[in-house]
mmCIF file of C-alpha atoms in Angstrom:
data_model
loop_
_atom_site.group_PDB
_atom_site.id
_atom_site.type_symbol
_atom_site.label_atom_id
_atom_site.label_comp_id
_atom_site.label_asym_id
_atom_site.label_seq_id
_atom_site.Cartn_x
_atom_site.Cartn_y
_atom_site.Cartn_z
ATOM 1 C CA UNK I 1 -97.272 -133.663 93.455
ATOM 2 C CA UNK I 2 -95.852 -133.073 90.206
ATOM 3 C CA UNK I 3 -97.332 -131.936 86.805
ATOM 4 C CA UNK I 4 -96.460 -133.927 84.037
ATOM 5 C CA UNK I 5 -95.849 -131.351 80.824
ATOM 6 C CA UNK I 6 -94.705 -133.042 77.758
ATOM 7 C CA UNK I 7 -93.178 -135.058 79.160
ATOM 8 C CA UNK I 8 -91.060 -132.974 81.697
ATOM 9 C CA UNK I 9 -91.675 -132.709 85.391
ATOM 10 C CA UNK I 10 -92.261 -129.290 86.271
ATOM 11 C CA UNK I 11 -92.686 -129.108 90.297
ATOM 12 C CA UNK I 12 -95.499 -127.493 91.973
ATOM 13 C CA UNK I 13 -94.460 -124.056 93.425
ATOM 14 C CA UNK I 14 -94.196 -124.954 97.584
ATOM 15 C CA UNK I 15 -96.432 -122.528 99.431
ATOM 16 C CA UNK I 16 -93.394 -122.490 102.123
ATOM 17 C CA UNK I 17 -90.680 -121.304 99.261
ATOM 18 C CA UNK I 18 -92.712 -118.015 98.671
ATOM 19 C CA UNK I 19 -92.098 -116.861 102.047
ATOM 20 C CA UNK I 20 -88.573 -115.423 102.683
ATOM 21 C CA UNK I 21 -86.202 -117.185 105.535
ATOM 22 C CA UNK I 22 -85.741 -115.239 108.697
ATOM 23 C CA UNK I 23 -82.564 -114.419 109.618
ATOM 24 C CA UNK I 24 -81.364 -114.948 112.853
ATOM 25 C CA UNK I 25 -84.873 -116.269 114.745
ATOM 26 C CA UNK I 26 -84.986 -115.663 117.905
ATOM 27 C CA UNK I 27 -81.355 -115.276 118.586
ATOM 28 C CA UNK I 28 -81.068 -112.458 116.087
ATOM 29 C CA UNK I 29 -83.191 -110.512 118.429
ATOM 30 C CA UNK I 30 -81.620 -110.290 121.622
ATOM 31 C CA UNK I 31 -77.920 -109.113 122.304
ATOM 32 C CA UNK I 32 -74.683 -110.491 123.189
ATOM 33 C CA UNK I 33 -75.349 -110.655 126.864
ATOM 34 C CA UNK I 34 -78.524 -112.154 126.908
ATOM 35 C CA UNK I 35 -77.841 -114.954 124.575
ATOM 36 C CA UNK I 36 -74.534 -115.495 127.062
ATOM 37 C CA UNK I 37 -76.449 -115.813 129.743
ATOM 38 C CA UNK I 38 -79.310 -118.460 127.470
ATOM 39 C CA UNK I 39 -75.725 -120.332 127.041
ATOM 40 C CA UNK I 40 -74.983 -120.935 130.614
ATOM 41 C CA UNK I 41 -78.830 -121.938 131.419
ATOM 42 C CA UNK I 42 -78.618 -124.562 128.701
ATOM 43 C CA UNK I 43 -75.439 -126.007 130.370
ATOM 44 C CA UNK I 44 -76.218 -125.959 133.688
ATOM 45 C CA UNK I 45 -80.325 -127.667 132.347
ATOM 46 C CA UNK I 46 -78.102 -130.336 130.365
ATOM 47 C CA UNK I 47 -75.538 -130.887 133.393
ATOM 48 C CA UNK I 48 -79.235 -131.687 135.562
ATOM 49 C CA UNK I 49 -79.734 -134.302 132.935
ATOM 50 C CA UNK I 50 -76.667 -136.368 133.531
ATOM 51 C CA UNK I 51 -76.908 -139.036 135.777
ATOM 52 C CA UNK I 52 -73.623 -138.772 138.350
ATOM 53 C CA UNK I 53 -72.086 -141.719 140.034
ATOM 54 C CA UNK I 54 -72.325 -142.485 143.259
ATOM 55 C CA UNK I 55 -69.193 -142.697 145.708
ATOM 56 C CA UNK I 56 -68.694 -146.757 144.765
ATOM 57 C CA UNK I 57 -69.401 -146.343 141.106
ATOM 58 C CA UNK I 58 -66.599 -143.990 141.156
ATOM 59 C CA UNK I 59 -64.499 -146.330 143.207
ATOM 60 C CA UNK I 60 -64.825 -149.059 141.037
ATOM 61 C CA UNK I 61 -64.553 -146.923 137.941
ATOM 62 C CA UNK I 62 -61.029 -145.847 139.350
ATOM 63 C CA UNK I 63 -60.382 -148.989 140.864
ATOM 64 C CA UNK I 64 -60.575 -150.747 137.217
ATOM 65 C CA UNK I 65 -58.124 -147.617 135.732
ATOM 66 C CA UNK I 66 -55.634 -148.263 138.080
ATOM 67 C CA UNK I 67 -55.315 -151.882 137.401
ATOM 68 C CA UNK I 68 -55.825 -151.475 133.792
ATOM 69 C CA UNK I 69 -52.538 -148.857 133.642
ATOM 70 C CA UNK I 70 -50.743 -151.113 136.001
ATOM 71 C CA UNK I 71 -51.233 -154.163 133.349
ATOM 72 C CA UNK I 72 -50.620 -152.623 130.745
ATOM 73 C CA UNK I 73 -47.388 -150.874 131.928
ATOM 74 C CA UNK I 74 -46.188 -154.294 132.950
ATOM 75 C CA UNK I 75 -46.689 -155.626 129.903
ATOM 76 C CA UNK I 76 -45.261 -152.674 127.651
ATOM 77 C CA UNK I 77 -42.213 -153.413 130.609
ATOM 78 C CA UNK I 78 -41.447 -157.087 129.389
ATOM 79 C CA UNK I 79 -42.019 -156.310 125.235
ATOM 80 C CA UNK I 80 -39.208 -153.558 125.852
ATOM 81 C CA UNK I 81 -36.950 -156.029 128.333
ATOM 82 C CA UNK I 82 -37.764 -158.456 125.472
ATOM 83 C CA UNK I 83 -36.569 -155.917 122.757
ATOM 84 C CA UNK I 84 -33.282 -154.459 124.438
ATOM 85 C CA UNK I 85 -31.993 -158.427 125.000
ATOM 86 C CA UNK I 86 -32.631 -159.244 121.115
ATOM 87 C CA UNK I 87 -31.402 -155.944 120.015
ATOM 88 C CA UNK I 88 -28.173 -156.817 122.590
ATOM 89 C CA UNK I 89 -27.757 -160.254 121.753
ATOM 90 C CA UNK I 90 -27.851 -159.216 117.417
ATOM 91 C CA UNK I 91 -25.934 -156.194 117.602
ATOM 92 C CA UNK I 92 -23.556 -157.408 120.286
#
């Protein structure tokens, strides 16, 4: 809420701006080993979150990639076949 003082707004004082900021929380505490090793626990709890593929996801994942690159290198093949003739047949 705000006061209303001739007609200026003049903001309450915030019981949470008295206080003075921490530095450092709980990190600032411990030392350069320990939050190493908090590092690596954090990766290896966020690598038990993902959800791995199973042996034909990944197959068919790879599968798709390899005919994908395949396509695409064909048709990258032709525009530059395509390209060398015109630049042949203007330039002589």
């Amino acid at each position: 809420m705000t006061e209303i003082t001739d007609s200026i707004e003049v903001p309450e004082p915030d019981a949470s701006q008295d206080k003075k900021a921490r530095r450092g929380g709980k990190r600032g505490k411990k030392g350069p080993l320990a939050r190493l090793g908090l590092f690596y626990r954090q990766i290896v709890a966020e690598l038990r979150k993902v959800v791995w593929p199973t042996r034909g996801d990944l197959t068919t994942y790879t599968s798709v990639v390899i005919v994908f690159v395949v396509v695409v290198i064909g048709l990258v093949s032709v525009i530059d076949f395509g390209f060398a003739k015109l630049v042949s047949y203007v330039f002589g």
